[in-house]
Structure formats: C-alpha cells, structure tokens
Coordinates of C-alpha atoms and ligand atoms in Angstrom, one line a residue:
Chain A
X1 CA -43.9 14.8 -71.1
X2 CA -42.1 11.9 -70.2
X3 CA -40.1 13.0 -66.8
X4 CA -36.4 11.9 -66.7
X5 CA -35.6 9.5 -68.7
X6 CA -31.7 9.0 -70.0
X7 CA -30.3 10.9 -67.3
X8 CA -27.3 12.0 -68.6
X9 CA -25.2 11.8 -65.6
X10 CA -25.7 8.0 -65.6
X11 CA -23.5 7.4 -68.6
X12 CA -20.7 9.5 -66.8
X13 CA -21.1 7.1 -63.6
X14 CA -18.1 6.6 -61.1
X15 CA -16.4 3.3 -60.4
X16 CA -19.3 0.9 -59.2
X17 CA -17.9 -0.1 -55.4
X18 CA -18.7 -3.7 -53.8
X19 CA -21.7 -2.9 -51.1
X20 CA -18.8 -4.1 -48.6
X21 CA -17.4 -1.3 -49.1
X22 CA -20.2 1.3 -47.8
X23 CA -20.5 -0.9 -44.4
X24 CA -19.6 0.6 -40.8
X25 CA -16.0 -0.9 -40.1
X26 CA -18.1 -2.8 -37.4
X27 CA -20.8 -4.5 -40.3
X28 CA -17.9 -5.1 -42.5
X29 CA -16.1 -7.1 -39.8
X30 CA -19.5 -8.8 -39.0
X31 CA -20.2 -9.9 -42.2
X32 CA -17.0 -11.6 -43.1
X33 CA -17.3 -13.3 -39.6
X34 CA -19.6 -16.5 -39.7
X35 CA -19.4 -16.7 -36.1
X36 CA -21.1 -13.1 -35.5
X37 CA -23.3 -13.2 -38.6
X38 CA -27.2 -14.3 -37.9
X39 CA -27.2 -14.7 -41.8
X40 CA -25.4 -18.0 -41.2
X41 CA -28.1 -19.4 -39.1
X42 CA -30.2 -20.1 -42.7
X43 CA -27.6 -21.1 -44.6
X44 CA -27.2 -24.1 -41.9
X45 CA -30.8 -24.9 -42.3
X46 CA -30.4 -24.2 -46.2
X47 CA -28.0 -27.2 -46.0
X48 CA -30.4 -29.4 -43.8
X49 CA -33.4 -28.9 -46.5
X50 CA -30.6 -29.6 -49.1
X51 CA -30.3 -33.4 -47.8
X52 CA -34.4 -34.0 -47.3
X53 CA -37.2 -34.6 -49.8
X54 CA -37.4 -37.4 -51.9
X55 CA -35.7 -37.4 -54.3
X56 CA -33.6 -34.3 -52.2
X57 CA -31.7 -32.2 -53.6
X58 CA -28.7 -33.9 -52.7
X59 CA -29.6 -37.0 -54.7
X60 CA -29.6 -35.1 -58.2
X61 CA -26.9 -32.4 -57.5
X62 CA -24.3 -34.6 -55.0
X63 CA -22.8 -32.3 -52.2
X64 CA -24.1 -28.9 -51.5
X65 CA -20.4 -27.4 -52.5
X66 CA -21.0 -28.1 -56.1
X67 CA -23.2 -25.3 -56.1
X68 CA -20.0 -23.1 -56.2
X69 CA -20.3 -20.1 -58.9
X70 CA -23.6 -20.8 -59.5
X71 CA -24.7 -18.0 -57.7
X72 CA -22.3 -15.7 -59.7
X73 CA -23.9 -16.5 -62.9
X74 CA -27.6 -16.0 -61.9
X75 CA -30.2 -14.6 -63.1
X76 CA -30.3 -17.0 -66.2
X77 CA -32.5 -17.5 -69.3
X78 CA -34.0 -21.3 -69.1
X79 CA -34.6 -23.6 -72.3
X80 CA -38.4 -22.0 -71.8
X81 CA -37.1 -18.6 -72.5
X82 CA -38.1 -17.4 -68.9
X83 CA -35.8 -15.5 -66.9
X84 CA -34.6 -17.2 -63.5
X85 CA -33.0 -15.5 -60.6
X86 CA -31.9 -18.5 -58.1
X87 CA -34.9 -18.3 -56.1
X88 CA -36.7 -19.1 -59.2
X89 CA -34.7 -21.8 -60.3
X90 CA -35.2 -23.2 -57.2
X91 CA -39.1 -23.4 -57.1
X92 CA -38.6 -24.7 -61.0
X93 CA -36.9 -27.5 -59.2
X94 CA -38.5 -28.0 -56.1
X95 CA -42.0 -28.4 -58.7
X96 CA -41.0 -29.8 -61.6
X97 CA -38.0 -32.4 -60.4
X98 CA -39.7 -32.7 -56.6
X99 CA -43.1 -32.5 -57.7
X100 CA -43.9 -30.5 -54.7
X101 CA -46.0 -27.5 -55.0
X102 CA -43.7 -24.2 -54.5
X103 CA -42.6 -22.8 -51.4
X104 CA -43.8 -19.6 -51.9
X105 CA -41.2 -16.3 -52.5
X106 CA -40.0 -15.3 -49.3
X107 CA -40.9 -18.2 -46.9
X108 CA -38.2 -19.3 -44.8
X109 CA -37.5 -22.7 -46.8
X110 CA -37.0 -20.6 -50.1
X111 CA -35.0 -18.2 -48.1
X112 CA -32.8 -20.6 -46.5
X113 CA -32.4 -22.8 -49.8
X114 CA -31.0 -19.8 -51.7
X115 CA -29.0 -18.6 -48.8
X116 CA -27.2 -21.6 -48.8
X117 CA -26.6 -22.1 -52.4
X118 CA -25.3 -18.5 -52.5
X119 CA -23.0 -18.6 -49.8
X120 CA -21.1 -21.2 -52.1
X121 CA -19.7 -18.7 -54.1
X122 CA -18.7 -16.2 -51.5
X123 CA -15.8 -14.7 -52.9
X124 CA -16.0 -15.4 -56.4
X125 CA -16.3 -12.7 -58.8
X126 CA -20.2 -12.0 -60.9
X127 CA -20.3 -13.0 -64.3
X128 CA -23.8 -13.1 -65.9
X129 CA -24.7 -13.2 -69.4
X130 CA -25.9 -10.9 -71.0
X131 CA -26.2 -11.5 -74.5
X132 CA -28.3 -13.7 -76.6
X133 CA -31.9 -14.0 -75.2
X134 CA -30.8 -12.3 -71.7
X135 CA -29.9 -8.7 -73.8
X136 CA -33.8 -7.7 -73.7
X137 CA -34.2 -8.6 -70.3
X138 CA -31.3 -6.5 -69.6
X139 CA -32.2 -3.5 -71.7
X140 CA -35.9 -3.9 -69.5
X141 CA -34.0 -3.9 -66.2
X142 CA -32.0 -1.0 -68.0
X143 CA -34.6 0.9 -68.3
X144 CA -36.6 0.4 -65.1
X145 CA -33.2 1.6 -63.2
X146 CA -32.7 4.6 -64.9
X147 CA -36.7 5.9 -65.3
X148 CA -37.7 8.2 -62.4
X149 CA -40.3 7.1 -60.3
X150 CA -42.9 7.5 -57.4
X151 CA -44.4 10.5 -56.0
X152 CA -40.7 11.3 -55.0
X153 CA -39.8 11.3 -58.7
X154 CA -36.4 9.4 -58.4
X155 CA -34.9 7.1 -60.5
X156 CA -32.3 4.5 -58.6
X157 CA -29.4 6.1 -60.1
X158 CA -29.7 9.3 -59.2
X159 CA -28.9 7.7 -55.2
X160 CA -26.8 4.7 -56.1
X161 CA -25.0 6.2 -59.0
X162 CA -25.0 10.4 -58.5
X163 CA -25.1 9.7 -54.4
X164 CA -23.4 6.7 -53.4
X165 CA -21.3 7.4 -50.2
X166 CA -24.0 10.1 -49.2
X167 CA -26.1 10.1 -45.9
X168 CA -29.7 9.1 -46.5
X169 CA -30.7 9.6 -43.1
X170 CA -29.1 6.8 -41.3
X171 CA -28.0 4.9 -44.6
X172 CA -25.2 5.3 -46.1
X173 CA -25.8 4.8 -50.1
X174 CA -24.2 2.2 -51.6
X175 CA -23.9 1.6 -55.1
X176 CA -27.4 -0.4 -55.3
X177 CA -25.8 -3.6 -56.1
X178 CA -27.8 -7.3 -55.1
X179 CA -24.5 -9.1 -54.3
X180 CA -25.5 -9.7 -50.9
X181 CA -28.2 -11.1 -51.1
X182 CA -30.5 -13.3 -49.7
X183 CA -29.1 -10.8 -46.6
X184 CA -29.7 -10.8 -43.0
X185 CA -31.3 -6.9 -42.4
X186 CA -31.1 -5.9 -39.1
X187 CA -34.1 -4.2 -39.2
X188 CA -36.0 -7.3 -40.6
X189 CA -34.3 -9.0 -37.5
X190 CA -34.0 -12.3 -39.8
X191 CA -33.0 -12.9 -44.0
X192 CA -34.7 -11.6 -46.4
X193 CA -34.2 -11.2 -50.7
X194 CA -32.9 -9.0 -52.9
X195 CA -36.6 -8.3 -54.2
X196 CA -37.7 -7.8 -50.8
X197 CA -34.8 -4.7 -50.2
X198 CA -36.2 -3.3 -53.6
X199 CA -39.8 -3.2 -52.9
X200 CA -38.6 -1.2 -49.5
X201 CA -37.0 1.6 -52.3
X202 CA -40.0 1.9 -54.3
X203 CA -41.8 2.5 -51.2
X204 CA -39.4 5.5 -50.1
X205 CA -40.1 6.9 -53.1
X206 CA -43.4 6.2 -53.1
X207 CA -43.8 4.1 -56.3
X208 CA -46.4 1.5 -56.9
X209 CA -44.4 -1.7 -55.7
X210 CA -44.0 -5.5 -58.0
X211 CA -45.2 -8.0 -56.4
X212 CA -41.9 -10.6 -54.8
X213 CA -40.5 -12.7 -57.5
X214 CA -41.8 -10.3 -60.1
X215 CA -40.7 -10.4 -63.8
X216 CA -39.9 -6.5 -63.5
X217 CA -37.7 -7.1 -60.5
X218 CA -35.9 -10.2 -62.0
X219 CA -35.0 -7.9 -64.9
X220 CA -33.6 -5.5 -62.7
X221 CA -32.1 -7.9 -60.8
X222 CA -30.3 -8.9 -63.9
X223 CA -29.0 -5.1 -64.5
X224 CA -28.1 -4.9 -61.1
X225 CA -26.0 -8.0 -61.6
X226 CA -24.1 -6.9 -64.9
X227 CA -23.6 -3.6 -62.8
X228 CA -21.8 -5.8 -60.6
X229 CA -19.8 -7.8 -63.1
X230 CA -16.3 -9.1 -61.3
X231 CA -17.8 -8.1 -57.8
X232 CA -18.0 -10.7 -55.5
X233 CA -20.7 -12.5 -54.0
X234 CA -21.2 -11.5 -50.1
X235 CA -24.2 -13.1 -49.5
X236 CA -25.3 -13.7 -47.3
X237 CA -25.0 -10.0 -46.6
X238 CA -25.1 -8.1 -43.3
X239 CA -27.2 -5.0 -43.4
X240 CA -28.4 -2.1 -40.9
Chain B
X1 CA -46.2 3.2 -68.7
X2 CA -47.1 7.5 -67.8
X3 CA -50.2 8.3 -65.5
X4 CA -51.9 11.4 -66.5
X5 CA -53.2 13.6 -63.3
X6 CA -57.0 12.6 -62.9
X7 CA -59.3 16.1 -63.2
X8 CA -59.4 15.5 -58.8
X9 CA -55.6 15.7 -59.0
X10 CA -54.8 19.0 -60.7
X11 CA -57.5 20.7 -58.5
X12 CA -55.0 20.1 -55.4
X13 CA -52.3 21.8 -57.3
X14 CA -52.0 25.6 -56.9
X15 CA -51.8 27.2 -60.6
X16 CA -48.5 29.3 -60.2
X17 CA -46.2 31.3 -62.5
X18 CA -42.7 31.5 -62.9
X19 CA -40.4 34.5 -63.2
X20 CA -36.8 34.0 -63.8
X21 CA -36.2 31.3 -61.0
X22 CA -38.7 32.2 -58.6
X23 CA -42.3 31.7 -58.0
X24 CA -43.1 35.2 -56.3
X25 CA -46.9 35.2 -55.4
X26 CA -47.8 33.0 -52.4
X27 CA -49.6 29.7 -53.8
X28 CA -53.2 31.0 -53.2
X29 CA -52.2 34.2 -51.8
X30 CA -51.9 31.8 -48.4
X31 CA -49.7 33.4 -45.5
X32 CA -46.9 30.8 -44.5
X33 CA -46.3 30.6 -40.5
X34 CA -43.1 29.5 -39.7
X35 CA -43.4 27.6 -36.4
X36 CA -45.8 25.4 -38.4
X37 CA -43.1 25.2 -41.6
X38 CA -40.7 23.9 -39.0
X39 CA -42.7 20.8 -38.2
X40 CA -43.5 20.0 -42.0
X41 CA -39.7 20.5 -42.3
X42 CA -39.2 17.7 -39.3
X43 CA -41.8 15.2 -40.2
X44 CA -40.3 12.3 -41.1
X45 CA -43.5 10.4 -42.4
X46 CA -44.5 13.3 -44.7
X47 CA -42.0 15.8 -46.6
X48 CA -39.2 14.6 -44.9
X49 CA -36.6 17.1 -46.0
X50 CA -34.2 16.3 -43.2
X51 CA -33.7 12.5 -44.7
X52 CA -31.7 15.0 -47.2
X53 CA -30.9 18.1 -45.5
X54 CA -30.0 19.6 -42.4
X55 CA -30.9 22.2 -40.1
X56 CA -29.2 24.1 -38.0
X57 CA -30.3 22.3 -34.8
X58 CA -28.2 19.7 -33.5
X59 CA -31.3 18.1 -31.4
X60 CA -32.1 16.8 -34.8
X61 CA -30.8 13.5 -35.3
X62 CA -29.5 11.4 -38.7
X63 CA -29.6 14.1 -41.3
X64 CA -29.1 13.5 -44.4
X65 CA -26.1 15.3 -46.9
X66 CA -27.6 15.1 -50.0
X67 CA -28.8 18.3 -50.9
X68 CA -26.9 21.4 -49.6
X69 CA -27.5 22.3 -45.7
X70 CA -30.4 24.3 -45.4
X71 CA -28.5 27.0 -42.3
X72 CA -28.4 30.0 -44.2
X73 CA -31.1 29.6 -47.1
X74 CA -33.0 32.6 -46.3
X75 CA -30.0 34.7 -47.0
X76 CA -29.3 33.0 -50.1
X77 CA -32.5 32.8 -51.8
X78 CA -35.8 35.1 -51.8
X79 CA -39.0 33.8 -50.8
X80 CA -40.2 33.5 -54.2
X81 CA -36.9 31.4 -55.3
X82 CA -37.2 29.0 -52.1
X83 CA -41.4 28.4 -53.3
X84 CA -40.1 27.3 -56.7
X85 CA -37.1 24.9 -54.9
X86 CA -40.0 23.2 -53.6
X87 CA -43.0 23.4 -55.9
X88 CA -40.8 21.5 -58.9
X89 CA -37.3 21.8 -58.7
X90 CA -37.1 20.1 -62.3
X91 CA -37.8 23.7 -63.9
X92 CA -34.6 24.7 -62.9
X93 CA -32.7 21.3 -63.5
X94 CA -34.2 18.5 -65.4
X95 CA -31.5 16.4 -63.4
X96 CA -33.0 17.6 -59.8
X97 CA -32.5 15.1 -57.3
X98 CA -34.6 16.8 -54.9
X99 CA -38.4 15.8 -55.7
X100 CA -41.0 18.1 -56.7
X101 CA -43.1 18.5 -53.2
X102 CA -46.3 20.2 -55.4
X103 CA -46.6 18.6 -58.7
X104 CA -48.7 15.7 -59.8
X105 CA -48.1 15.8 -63.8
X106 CA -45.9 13.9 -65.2
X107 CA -45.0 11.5 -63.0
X108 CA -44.3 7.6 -63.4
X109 CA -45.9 4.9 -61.3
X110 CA -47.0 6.7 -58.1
X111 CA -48.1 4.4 -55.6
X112 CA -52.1 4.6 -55.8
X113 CA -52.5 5.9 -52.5
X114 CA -50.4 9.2 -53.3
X115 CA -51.5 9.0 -56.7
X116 CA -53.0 12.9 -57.9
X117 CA -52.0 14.0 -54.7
X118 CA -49.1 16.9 -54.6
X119 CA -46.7 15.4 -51.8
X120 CA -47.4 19.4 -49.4
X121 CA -50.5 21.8 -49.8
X122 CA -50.3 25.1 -51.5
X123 CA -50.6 26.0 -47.5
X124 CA -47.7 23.7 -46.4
X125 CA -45.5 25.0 -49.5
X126 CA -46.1 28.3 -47.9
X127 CA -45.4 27.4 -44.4
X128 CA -42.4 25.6 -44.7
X129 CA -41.1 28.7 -46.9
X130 CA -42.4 31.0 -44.1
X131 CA -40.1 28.5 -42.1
X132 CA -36.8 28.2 -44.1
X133 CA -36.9 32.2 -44.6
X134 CA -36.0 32.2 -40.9
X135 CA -32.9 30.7 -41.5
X136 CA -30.6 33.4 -42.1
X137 CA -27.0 33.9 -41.8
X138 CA -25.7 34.0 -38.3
X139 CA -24.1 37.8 -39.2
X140 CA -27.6 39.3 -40.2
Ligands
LIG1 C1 -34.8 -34.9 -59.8 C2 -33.6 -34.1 -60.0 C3 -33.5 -32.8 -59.3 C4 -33.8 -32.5 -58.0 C5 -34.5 -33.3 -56.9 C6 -33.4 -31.1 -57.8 N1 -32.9 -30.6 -58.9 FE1 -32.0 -28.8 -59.1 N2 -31.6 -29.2 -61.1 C7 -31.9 -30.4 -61.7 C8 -31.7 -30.2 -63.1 C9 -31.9 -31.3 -64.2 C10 -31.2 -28.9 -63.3 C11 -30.8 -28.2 -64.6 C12 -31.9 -27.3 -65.1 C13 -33.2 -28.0 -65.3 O1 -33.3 -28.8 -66.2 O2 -34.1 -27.7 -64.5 C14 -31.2 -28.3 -62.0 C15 -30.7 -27.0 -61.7 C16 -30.6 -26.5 -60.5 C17 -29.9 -25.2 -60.2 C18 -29.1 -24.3 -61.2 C19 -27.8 -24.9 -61.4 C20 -27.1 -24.2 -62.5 O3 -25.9 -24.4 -62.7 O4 -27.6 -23.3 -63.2 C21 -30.0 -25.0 -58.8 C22 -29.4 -23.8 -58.0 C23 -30.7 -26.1 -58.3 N3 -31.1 -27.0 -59.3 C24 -31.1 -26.3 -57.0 C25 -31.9 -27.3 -56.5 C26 -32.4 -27.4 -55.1 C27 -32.1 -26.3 -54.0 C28 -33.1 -28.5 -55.0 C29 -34.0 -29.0 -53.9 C30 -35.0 -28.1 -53.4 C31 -33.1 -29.2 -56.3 N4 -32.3 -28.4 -57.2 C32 -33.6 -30.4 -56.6 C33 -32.4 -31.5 -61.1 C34 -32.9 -31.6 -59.8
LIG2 C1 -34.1 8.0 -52.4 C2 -32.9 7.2 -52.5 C3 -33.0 5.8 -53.2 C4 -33.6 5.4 -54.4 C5 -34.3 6.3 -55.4 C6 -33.3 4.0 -54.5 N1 -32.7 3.5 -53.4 FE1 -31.9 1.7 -53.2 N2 -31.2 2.1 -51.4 C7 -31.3 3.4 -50.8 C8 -30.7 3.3 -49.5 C9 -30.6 4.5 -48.5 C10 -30.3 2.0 -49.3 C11 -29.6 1.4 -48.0 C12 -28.2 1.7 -48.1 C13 -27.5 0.9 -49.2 O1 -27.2 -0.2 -49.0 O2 -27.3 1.5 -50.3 C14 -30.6 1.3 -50.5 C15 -30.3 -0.1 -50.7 C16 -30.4 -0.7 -51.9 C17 -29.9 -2.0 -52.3 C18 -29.3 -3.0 -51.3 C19 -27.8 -2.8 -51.3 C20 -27.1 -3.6 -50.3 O3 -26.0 -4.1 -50.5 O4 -27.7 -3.8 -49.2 C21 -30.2 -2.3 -53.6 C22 -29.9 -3.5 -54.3 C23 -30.9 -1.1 -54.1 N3 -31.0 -0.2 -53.1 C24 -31.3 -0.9 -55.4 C25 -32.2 0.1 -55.8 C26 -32.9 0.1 -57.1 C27 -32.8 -0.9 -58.1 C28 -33.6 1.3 -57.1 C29 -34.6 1.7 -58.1 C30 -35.8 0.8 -58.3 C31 -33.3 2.0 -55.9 N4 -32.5 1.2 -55.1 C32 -33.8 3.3 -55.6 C33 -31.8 4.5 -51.4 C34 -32.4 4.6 -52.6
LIG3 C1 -34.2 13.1 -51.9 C2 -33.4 14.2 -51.4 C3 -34.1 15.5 -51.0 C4 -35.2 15.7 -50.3 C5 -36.1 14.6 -49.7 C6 -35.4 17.1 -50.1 N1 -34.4 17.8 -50.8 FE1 -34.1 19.8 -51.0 N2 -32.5 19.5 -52.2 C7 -32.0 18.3 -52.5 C8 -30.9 18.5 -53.5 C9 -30.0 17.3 -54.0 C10 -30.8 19.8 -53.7 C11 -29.9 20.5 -54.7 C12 -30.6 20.7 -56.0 C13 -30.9 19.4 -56.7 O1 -29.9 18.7 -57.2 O2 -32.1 19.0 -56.7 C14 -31.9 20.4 -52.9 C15 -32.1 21.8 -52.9 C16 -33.0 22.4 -52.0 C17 -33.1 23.8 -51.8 C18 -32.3 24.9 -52.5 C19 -31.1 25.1 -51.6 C20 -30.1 26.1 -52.1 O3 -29.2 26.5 -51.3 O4 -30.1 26.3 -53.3 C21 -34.0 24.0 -50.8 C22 -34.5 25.4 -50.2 C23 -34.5 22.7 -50.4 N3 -33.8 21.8 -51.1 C24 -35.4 22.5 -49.4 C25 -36.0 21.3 -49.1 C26 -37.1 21.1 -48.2 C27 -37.8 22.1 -47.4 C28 -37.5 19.7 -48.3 C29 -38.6 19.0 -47.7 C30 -39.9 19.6 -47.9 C31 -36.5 19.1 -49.2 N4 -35.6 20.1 -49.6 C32 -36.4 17.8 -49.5 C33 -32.4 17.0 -52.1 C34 -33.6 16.8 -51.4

C-alpha cells in the first residue's frame, strides 16, 4: 500500500499567495526595508566577492545589475542536461570559468554570491521554464511535493496548500513558496538557502533529509518555483 | 521508494481491531492514567499534539489551529473512537492531516532513527486517551 499519493484536494488548491503575504505586519515592513533587514548585510559582501578573483566575476558578466531577472528564471537546464538552481550555476562558474575549486553549498561566500545576484530581481515577477528537458524535472519535484512523508506521514501540501494561513505553533503557514530565498531566518541569526529551510520540514516530519544542493531538492525547487509563477522575488527574505 | 516495517518494527505495534470508527479494547489491555497522558499531550519533542491543537489551558503557549480544539473531546467522542484518532487516523480519511501516532506500515522515507518505531507506545496511546477523556464539556 502506497500511503497518499494524488491527494485529491491538491488539484482543488486555493490561490497560491506571495510568502510576503503570511508575514507579521512588523516582518513585512522589515523586509521591504534594507535599512532594518540583516539579509542586506550579505548581499553587500555578495557584491564585494562579485568584483575579486581573477578573472572575477565582474570581468566576464560587467556590473552586478545585469544580473536582473536572472534570479526569476532559475532553476535552469544547462547544455549538459543538469538541472541548476543559481547556487549551482554559480559553483559551475566559480570551477569551470574561475578554475577554483567550489565553495561548498551553504558557506558564506556561496551564500552571499547568490544573495546578491537575487536581490537583482527584487520585484520582478517568476517565470521558469518548464517545458522541454525541464518537464521531467518538474514532474519529479511534482511528485516529491505531493507524496506523504516521514514518520509524521505528511506531504508539503497538505500544510502549504490544505493549511496555509493556519497556526503551526508559532508559524504561520505560508504557501511553501522559495521566492525569498537565500533568506535571513531569525532563528538561524544569519542567511541561509532555500534547501537549508526544506531540510528543516523534512525534519518536522521526520523524514530522511537530502543532502544541501541535492538533485531531489533542486527538482522541488523547480516545482516550487512554477508554483510561484508571476510572484515576485523577495529575496532576500525576512523570516521568524 | 516504500520501506516495509522490519520484523522489530511491527512487534512495537499493538495488533488492534476496528469496529465502526472506534478501536474499543485498550491496546494491550493497558490502563491509561491521565496525569501522565497530559504530559505526552504537552511534550513538544515527542507527540507534540499542541503544535496542532489546543487545550483548554491558557498557560499553554503557541498552539496550533490545525486540527479542531481538543476542549470538549471526551464529550464528543468515546474512548474507543479517540484510540483510533490516534492509532491511524487514515482509516477514517485517507486525506488525514493529523499523523498516525501508532503505525509503522506503509510509510515513505522515515528518518532512520524513527524508522519501525510507532511515534507513542500502546501505553502512551492509552494514557494520552485516559488524558483527553478528561476533557469534557464545561456543562457535564
Ligand atoms: C570566465 C568567464 C566567467 C566568470 C569569471 C564567471 N562567469 Fe558566470 N557565466 C559565464 C558564462 C559563459 C555563463 C553562461 C553559462 C555557461 O556557459 O556557464 C555564465 C553564467 C552565469 C550565471 C547565469 C546567468 C543566466 O542568465 O543564466 C550566473 C548567475 C553567473 N554566471 C554568475 C557568476 C558569478 C557569481 C561569478 C563569480 C563567482 C561568475 N559568474 C564568474 C562566464 C563567467
Ligand atoms: C507539518 C507542516 C509542514 C510540512 C509537511 C511542510 N512544511 Fe514547509 N513549512 C512549514 C512551516 C510551519 C513553515 C514556516 C512558515 C512558512 O513560511 O510557511 C514552512 C516553511 C516552508 C518554506 C519557506 C517559506 C518562506 O517563504 O519562508 C518552504 C519553501 C517550504 N516550507 C516548503 C515545504 C516543502 C517543499 C515541503 C515538503 C517537502 C514542506 N514545506 C513540508 C510547515 C510544513
Ligand atoms: C500535524 C497536525 C496534527 C498533529 C501533530 C496532531 N493532530 Fe490531532 N488532528 C489534526 C487534524 C487536522 C484533525 C482533524 C482530522 C484530520 O483532518 O486529520 C485532528 C483530529 C484529532 C482528534 C479528533 C478530534 C475530533 O473532535 O474529532 C483528536 C482526538 C486528536 N486529533 C488528538 C491529537 C493528539 C492527542 C495529538 C498528539 C498525540 C494530535 N492530535 C496531534 C491535526 C493534528
């Protein structure tokens, strides 16, 4: 017996909100402030790492505010076939056009890099394809987000789609969306990625957790984002 | 990917039956004691019922409102009808939201330290139901 799968209810899903909407009138205000939002701390250091290196980044791409939209259309299919989320594009550069060896998911410099190329399309509305070689990879984050899972036996939906605006607790369910991130969590008193705030759901429901930067996450990542399609970006996000 | 109950697994599982929507005999004919159902019920690392529910004690901070207030349950449903609410809540709905606190078949990608492990002993089912019969309407 397979437990779950094609909940029915998710087909009948409301209106998929921006995760803006589900802040405290206070976090809402914070985030669209630069001036009261920590997250802004790594996109300035994002920018600094932007200019070093040789070559930098700078020298290939120009100014740091041609990154605009990019964010918006991520996670992408490379030439290789591979599916990329930004932080893996990044690495992809970083080794194969820097000749560095990678930064390693999660590390500030990765964190700070993708902050900063995010934050340049604030605003702007997601758009990621979806067809083509990314429809598998869709239909496999499809699929992870709608099978129950863990101990708990809950599949994301039935919080983020049947329980969105609910009290978890403290939380207040959003609708599950990775708009904005990288985000600055106050409990993780710093940034942190979008793969980072899904590992922490697995582990309320007490699934077995992909490792950061995970195919199975970027997959998701991908659903989550065509879930999102014509939200905007708010990374860098502020969370509780 | 589905992970079959290892032979260790099922013995921590209570065989039950169910008639109608209840589960009337006590999981291994265990007595329940409520005072010790009220701190399964409160435990936030364990079952941690109140990241859903609430109680009718307003000590208890950030409850949750996804499942129906529990104030009242033990005038609303039998013993027998609460044990099957928590044993597996799926035999009622196949939608359930709320998880099924004493199964271990059937389930997807359980983290390997919970894995063939029910999530409450046959002897915490029965205390927290010894527990949440207290909770009767305020006219009884
Ligand atoms: C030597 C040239 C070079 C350097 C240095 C370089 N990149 Fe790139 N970058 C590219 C090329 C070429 C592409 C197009 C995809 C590819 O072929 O890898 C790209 C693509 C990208 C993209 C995706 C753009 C899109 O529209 O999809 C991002 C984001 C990016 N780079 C960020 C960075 C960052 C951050 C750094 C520094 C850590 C960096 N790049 C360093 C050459 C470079
Ligand atoms: C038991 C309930 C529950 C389940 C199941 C669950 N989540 Fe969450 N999730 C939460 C809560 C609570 C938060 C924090 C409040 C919020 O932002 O929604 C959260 C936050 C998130 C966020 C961050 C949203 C933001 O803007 O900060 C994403 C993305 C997310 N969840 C995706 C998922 C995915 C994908 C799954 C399945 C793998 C999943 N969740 C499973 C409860 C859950
Ligand atoms: C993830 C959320 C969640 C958790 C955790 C949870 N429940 Fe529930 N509970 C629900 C929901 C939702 C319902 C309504 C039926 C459904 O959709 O599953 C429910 C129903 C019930 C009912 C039936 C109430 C009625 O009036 O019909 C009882 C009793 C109950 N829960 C007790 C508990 C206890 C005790 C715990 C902890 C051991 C617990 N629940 C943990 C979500 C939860």
């Amino acid at each position: 017996m397979l437990a779950g799968l094609g909940l029915a209810a998710l087909a009948v899903a409301a209106e998929v909100r921006p995760p803006q909407d589900y802040l405290s009138p206070t976090l809402r205000a914070q985030q669209d402030d630069p001036s009261r939002h920590p997250g802004w701390l790594w996109v300035d250091e994002g920018e600094a790492l932007w200019r070093r290196g040789d070559p930098s980044c700078q020298s290939c791409h120009g100014d740091i505010a041609g990154m605009a939209g990019v964010a918006a259309r991520y996670p992408v299919v490379a030439q290789d076939g591979a599916l990329l989320n930004l932080e893996g594009r990044i690495e992809r550069c970083r080794m194969r056009h820097q000749g560095q060896p990678a930064i390693g998911y999660e590390s500030e410099a990765l964190l700070s890099l993708t902050t900063a190329v995010a934050s340049r399309s604030r605003g702007l509305p997601m758009s990621v394809a979806v067809d083509g070689p990314a429809a598998a990879f869709l239909e496999q984050g499809r699929t992870l987000y709608e099978t129950r899972q863990g101990q708990l036996n809950l599949a994301c939906g039935q919080c983020h789609d049947d329980n969105a605006g609910r009290r978890l607790r403290g939380d207040v369910i959003s609708n599950g969306l990775g708009t904005g991130f990288p985000a600055y969590r106050l409990e993780w008193n710093g940034v942190g990625s979008l793969h980072r705030r899904l590992r922490a759901c697995q582990l309320g429901v007490r699934a077995t957790q992909f490792e950061l930067g995970a195919p199975e996450y970027t997959a998701l990542e991908l659903f989550l984002a065509h879930r999102a399609r014509g939200l905007p970006v708010e990374a860098p996000g502020l969370r509780r | 990917m589905l992970l079959l109950p290892g032979a260790p697994g099922l013995a921590q599982v209570a065989p039950y039956s169910v008639t109608g929507d209840a589960i009337e005999a006590p999981l291994e004919d265990l007595a329940g004691d409520a005072a010790r159902g009220a701190a399964v019920t409160r435990n936030r690392e364990t079952a941690n019922c109140l990241i859903c529910h609430a109680i009718p004690d307003t000590r208890e901070p950030f409850m949750g409102d996804i499942g129906p207030p529990l104030a009242g349950v033990g005038s609303r449903l039998t013993e027998g009808q609460i044990r099957l609410r928590l044993v597996d809540p799926t035999r009622l709905n196949p939608d359930a939201v709320m998880p099924p606190y004493h199964r271990v078949a059937g389930l997807t990608r359980v983290d390997e330290r919970f894995r063939g492990q029910p999530v409450l002993t046959a002897q915490e089912i029965e205390d927290v139901v010894a527990f949440l019969a207290t909770l009767k309407d305020r006219k009884e």
